[in-house]
CSV table of C-alpha atoms and ligand atoms in Angstrom, one decimal:
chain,number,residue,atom,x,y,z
A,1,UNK,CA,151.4,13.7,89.4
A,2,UNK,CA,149.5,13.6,92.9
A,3,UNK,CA,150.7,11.2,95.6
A,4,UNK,CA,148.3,9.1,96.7
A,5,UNK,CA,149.0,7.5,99.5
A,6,UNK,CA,148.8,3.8,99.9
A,7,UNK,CA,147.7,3.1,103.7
A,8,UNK,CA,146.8,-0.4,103.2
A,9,UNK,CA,151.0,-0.7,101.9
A,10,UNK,CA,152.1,1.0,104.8
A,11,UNK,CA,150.3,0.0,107.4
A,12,UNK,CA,151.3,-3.4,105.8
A,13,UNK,CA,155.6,-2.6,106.6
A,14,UNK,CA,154.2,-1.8,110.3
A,15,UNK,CA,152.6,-4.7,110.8
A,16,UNK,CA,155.2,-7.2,109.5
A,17,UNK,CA,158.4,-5.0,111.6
A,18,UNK,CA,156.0,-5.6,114.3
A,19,UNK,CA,155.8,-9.1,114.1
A,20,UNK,CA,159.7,-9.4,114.8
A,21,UNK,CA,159.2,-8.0,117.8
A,22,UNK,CA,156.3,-9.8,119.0
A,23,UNK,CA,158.4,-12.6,117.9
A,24,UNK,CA,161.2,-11.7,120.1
A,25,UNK,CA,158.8,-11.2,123.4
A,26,UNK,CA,157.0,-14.5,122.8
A,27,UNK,CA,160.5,-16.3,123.0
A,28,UNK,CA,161.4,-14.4,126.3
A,29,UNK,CA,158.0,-15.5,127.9
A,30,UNK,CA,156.4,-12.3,126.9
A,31,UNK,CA,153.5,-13.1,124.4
A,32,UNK,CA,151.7,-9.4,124.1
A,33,UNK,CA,148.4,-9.8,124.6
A,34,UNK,CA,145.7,-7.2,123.7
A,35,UNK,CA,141.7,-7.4,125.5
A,36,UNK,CA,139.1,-6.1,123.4
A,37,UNK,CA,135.8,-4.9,125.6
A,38,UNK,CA,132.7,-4.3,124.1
A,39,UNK,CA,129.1,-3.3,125.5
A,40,UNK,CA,127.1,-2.6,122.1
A,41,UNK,CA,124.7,-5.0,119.9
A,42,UNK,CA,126.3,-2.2,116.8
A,43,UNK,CA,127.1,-4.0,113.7
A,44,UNK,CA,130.1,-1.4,112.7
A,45,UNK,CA,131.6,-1.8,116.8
A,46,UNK,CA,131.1,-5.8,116.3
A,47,UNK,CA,133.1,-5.2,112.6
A,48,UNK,CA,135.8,-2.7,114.4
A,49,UNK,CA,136.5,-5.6,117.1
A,50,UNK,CA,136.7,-8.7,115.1
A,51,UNK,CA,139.3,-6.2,112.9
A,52,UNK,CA,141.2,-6.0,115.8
A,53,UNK,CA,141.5,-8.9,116.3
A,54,UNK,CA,142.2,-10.4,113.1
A,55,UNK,CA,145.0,-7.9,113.1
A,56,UNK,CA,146.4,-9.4,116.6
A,57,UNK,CA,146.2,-13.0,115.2
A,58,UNK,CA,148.2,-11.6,112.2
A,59,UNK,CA,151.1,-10.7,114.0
A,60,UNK,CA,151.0,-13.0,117.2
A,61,UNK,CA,149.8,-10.7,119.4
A,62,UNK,CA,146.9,-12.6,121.8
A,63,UNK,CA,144.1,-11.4,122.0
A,64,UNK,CA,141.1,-11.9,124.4
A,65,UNK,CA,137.8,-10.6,124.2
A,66,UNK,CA,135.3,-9.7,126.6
A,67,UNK,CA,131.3,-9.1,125.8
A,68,UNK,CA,129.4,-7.7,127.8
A,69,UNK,CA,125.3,-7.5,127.7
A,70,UNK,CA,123.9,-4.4,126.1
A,71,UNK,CA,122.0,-4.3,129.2
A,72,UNK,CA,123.9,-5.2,131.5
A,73,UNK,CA,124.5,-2.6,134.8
A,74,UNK,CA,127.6,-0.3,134.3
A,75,UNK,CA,129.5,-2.1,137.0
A,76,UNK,CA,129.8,-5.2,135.1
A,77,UNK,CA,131.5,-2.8,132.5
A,78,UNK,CA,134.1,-0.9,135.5
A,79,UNK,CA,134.4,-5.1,137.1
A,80,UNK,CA,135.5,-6.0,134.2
A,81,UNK,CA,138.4,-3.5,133.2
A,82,UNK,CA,139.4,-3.5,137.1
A,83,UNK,CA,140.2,-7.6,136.6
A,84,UNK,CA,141.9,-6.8,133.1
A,85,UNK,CA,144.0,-4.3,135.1
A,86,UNK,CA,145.2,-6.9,137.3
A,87,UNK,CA,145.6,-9.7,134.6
A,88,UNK,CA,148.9,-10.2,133.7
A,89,UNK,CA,149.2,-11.8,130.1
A,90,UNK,CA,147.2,-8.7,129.1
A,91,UNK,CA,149.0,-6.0,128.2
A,92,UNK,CA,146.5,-3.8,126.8
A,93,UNK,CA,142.9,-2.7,127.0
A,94,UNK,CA,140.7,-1.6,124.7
A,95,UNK,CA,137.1,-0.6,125.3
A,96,UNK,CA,135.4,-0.2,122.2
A,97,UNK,CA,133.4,3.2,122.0
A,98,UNK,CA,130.5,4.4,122.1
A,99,UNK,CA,129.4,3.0,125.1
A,100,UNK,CA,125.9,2.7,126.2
A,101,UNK,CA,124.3,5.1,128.0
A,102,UNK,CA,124.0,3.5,131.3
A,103,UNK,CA,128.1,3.3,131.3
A,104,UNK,CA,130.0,6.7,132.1
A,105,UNK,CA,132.5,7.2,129.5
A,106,UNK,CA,134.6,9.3,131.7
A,107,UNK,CA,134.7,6.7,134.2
A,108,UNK,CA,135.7,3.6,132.0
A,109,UNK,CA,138.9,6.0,130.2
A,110,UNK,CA,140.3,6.7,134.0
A,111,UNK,CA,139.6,3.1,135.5
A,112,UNK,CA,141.6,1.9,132.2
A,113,UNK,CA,145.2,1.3,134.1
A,114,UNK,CA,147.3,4.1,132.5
A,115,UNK,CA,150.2,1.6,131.4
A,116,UNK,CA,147.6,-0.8,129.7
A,117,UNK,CA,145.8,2.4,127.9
A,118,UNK,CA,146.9,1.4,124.3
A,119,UNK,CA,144.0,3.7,122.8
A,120,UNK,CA,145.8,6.8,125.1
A,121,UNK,CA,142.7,8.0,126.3
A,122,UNK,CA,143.3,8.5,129.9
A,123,UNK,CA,143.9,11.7,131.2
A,124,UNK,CA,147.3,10.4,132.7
A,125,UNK,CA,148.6,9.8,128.9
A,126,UNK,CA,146.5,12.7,127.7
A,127,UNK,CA,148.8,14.9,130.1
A,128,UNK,CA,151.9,13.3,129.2
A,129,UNK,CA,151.0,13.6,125.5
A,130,UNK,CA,150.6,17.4,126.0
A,131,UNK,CA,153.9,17.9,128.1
A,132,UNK,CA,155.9,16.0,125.0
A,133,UNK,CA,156.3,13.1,127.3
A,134,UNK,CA,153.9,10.6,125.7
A,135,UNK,CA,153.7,6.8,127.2
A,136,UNK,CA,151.4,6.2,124.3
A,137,UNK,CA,150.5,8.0,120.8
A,138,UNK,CA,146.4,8.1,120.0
A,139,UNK,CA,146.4,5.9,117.2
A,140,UNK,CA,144.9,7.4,114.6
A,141,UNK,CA,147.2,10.4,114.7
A,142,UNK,CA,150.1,8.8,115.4
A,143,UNK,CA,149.1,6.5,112.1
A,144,UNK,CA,149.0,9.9,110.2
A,145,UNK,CA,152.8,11.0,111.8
A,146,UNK,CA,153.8,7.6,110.2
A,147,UNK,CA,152.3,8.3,106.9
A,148,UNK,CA,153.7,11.8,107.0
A,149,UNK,CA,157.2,10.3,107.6
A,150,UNK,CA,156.9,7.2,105.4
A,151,UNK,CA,155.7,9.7,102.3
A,152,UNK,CA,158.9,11.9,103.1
A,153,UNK,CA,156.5,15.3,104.2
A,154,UNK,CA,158.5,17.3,106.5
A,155,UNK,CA,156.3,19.2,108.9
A,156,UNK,CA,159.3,21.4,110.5
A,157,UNK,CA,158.6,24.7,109.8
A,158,UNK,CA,154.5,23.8,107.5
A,159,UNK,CA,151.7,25.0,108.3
A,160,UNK,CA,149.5,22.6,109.3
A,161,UNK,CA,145.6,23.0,109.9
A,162,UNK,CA,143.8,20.5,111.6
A,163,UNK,CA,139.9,20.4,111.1
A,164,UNK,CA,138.6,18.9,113.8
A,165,UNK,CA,138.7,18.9,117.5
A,166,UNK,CA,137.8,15.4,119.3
A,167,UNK,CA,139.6,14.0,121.8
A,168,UNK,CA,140.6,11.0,120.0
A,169,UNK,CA,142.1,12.5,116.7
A,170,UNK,CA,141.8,16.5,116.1
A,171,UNK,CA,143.5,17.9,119.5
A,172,UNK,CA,145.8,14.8,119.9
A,173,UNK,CA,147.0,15.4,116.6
A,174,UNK,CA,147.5,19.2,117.4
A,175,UNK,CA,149.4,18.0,120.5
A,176,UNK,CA,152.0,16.1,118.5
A,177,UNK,CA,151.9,18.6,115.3
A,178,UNK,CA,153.1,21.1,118.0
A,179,UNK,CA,155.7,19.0,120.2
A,180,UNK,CA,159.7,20.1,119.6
A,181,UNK,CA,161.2,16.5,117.6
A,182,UNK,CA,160.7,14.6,114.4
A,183,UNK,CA,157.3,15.0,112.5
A,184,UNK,CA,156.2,17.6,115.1
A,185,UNK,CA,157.4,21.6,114.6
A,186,UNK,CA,154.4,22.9,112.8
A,187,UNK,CA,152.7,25.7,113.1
A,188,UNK,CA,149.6,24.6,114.0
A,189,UNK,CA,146.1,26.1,113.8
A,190,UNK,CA,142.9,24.0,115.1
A,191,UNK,CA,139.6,24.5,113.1
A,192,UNK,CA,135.8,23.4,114.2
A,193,UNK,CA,132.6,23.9,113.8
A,194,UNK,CA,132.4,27.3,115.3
A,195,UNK,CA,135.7,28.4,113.0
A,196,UNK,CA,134.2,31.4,110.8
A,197,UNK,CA,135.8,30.8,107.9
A,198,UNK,CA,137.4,27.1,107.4
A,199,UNK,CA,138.4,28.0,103.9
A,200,UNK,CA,140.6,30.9,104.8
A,201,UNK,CA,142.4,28.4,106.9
A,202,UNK,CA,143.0,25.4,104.6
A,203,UNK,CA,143.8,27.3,102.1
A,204,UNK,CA,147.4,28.4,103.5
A,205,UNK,CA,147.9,25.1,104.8
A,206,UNK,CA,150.7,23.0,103.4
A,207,UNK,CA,149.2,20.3,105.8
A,208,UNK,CA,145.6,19.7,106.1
A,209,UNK,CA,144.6,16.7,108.4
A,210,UNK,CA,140.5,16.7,107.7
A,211,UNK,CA,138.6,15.0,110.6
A,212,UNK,CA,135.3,16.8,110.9
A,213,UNK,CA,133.0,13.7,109.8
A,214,UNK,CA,131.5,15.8,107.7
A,215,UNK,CA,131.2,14.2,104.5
A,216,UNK,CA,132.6,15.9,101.7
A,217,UNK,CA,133.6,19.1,103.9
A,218,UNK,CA,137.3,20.2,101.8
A,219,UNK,CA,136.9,20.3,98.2
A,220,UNK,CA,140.1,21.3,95.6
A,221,UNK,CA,138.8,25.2,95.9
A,222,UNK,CA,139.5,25.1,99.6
A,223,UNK,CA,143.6,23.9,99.3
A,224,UNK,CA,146.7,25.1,98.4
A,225,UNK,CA,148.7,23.7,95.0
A,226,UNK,CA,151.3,21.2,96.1
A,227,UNK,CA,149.4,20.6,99.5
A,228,UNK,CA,149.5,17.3,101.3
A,229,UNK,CA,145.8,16.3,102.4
A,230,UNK,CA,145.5,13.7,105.1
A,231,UNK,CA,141.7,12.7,105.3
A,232,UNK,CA,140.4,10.8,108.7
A,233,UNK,CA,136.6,10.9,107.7
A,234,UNK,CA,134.7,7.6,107.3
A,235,UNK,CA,131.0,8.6,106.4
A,236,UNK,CA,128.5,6.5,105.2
A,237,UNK,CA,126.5,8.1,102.5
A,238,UNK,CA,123.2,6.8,100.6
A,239,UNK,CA,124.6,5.4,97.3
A,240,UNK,CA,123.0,2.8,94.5
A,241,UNK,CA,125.4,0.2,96.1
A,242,UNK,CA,124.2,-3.5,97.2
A,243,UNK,CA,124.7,-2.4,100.7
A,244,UNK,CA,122.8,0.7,100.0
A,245,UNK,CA,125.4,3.5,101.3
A,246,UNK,CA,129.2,4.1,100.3
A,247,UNK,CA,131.9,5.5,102.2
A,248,UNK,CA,133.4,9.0,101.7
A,249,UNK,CA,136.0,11.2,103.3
A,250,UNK,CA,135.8,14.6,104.6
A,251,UNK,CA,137.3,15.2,101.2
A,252,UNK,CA,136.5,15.8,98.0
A,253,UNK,CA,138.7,13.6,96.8
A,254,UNK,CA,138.6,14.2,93.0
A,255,UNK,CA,138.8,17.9,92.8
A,256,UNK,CA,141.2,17.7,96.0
A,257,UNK,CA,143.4,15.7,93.9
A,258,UNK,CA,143.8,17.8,91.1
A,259,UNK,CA,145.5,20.2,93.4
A,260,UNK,CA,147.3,18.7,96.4
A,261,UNK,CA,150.7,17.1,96.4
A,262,UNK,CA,150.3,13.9,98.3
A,263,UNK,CA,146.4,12.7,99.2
A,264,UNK,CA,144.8,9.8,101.3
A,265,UNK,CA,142.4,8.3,99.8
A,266,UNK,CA,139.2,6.4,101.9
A,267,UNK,CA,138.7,3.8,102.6
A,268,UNK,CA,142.7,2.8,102.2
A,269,UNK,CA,144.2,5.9,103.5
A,270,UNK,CA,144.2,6.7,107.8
A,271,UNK,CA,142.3,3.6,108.9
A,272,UNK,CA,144.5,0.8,108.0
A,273,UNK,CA,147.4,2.9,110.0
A,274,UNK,CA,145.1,3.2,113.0
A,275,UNK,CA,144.7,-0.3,113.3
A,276,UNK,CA,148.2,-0.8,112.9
A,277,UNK,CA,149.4,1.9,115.7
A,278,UNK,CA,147.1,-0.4,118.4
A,279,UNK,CA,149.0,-3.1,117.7
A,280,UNK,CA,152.5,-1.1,117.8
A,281,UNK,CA,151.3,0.5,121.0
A,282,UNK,CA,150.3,-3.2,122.5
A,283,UNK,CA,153.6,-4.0,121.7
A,284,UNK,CA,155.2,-1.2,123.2
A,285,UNK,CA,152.9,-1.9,126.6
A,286,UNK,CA,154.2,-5.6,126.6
A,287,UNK,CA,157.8,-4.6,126.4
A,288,UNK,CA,157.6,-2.2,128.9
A,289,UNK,CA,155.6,-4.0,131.7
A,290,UNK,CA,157.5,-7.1,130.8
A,291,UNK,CA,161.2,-5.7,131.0
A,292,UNK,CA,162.5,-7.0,127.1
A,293,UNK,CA,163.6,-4.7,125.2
A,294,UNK,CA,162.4,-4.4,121.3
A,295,UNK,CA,162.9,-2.0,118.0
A,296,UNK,CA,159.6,-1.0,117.0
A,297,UNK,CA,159.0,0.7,113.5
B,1,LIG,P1,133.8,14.0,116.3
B,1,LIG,O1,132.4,14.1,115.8
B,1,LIG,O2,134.0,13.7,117.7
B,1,LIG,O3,134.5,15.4,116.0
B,1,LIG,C1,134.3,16.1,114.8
B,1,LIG,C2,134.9,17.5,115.0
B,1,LIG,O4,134.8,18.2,113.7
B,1,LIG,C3,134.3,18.4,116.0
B,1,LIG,O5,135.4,18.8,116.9
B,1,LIG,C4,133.7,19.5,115.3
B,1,LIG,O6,133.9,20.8,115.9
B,1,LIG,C5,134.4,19.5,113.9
B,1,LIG,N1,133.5,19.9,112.9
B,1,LIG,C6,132.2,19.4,112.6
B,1,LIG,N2,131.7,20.1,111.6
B,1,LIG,C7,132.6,20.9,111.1
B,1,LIG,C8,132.7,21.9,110.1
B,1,LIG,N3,131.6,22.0,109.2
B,1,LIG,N4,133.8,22.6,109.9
B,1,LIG,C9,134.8,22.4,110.7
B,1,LIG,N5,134.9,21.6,111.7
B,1,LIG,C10,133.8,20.8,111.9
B,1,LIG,O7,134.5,13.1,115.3
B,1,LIG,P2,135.9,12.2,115.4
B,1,LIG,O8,135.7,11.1,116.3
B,1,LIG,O9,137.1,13.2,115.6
B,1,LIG,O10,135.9,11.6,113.9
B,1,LIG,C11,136.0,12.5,112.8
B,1,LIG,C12,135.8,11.6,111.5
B,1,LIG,O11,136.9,10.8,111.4
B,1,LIG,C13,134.6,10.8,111.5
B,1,LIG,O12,134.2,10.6,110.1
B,1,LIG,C14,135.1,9.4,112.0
B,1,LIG,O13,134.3,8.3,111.5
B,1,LIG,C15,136.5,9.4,111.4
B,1,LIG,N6,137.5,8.6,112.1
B,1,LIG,C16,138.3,7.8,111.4
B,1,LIG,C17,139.3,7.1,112.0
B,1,LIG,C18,140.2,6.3,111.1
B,1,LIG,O14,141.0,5.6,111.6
B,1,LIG,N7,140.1,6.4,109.8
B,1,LIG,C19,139.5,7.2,113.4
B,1,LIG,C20,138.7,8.0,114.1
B,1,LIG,C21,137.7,8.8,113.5
């Protein structure tokens, strides 16, 4: 029988051992506190930020959000993290991406105060995350690390192939597949869309983490018996829905199935534990700039 991996249940655990220790910061004075940004009239960045912050309110993290005008000049956008930055019942920042194009994306990750950069997107934590001295985890591959170690997969010694090479999930989760320490040790080989022959590569995976946003890409043919398939995609594809599209991985997930060990589905699988690892990573900023000490999961 295949594993299929419940995200929804685990991300679930994170949240409620989280809520302990946002418990035990609120009662020292300490409430974390979590600003959301966003600069975009898109429906699906609206979506992602009210998520956010329904997942704050779940756990008693506060959360403040800041919109800014579609239009509006690119300083209003730099202003506006600068003041965050100095605020102190916020304890993290989040500017939702993509950005406009008047805004410099480059710009808004580095004016992000480095200790406040729950998404780990400036090049300070981008450098400590390479040198195995990480402030903060990226979220979505840190979610994955938790799923990994929640399902009992050992990565010490596997083969892992990540598809993908983004800033925000496939070379972060490279970084950590590769770091000496627990849920790291893998031999680690990075696939994209110039690599020659993807299949070659999956197939003598016993880890495949598939985040090409490409719907569909891995199918059973391209994976290992007993493998465990972690898939990141989110596509929208046309469908005879009442919304008109559906949503589908970047794997096949029926004939993948029928061959790996332990699957994610989507929706259900990686998302839930990214939304989960921003709040663990807001709660890890609040105990650090606020001196109290708390377990996290
Ligand atoms: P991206 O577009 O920035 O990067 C995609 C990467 O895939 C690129 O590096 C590219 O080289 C590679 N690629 C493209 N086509 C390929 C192919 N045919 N073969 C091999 N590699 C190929 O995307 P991203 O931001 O990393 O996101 C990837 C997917 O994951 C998207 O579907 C996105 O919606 C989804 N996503 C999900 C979550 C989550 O929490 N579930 C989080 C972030 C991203």
């Amino acid at each position: 029988m295949t594993n299929v991996i419940d995200g929804d249940a685990v991300a679930a655990e994170i949240r409620s051992d989280l809520e302990a220790s946002v418990e035990t910061l609120t009662d020292a004075g300490a409430r974390p506190g979590l600003a959301t940004v966003l600069m975009s009239d898109d429906p699906a960045s609206e979506t992602y930020v009210s998520m956010k912050q329904n997942d704050c309110e779940e756990v008693g993290i506060e959360s403040v959000h800041v919109e800014l005008d579609e239009d509006a000049p690119a300083e209003e956008l730099y202003d506006t993290v600068e003041e965050l930055n100095r605020d102190p019942d916020v304890h993290g920042i989040l500017v939702q991406m993509p950005l406009v194009d008047q805004v410099d994306e480059r710009r808004v990750l580095r004016t992000v105060a480095p200790e406040k950069d729950v998404d780990a997107f400036h090049p300070e934590n981008v450098g400590r995350l390479v040198a195995g001295d990480a402030r903060f985890k990226p979220c979505t591959p840190h979610g994955i690390q938790k799923l990994l170690e929640h399902e009992g997969v050992e990565t010490e010694g596997a083969e892992a192939v990540v598809v993908g090479r983004s800033n925000i999930v496939g070379k972060p989760m490279a970084n950590l597949f590769v770091q000496k320490g627990p849920f790291g040790n893998a031999t680690t080989t990075v696939c994209h869309s110039r690599t020659a022959d993807l299949a070659a590569h999956t197939r003598e995976a016993d880890i495949v983490v598939a985040a090409a946003g490409v719907p569909e890409l891995i199918d059973g043919s391209m994976l290992k018996e007993g493998a465990t398939v972690v898939d990141v995609g989110v596509n929208r594809v046309d469908a005879d829905t009442e919304k008109g599209y559906e949503l589908v991985g970047d794997v096949e997930f029926e004939s993948a199935k029928e061959v790996a060990g332990t699957i994610t589905p989507v929706p259900g699988g990686v998302g839930p534990m990214t939304r989960a690892m921003l709040l663990y990573n807001t709660v890890k900023a609040a105990s650090r700039q606020e001196g109290v000490d708390v377990t996290l999961p």
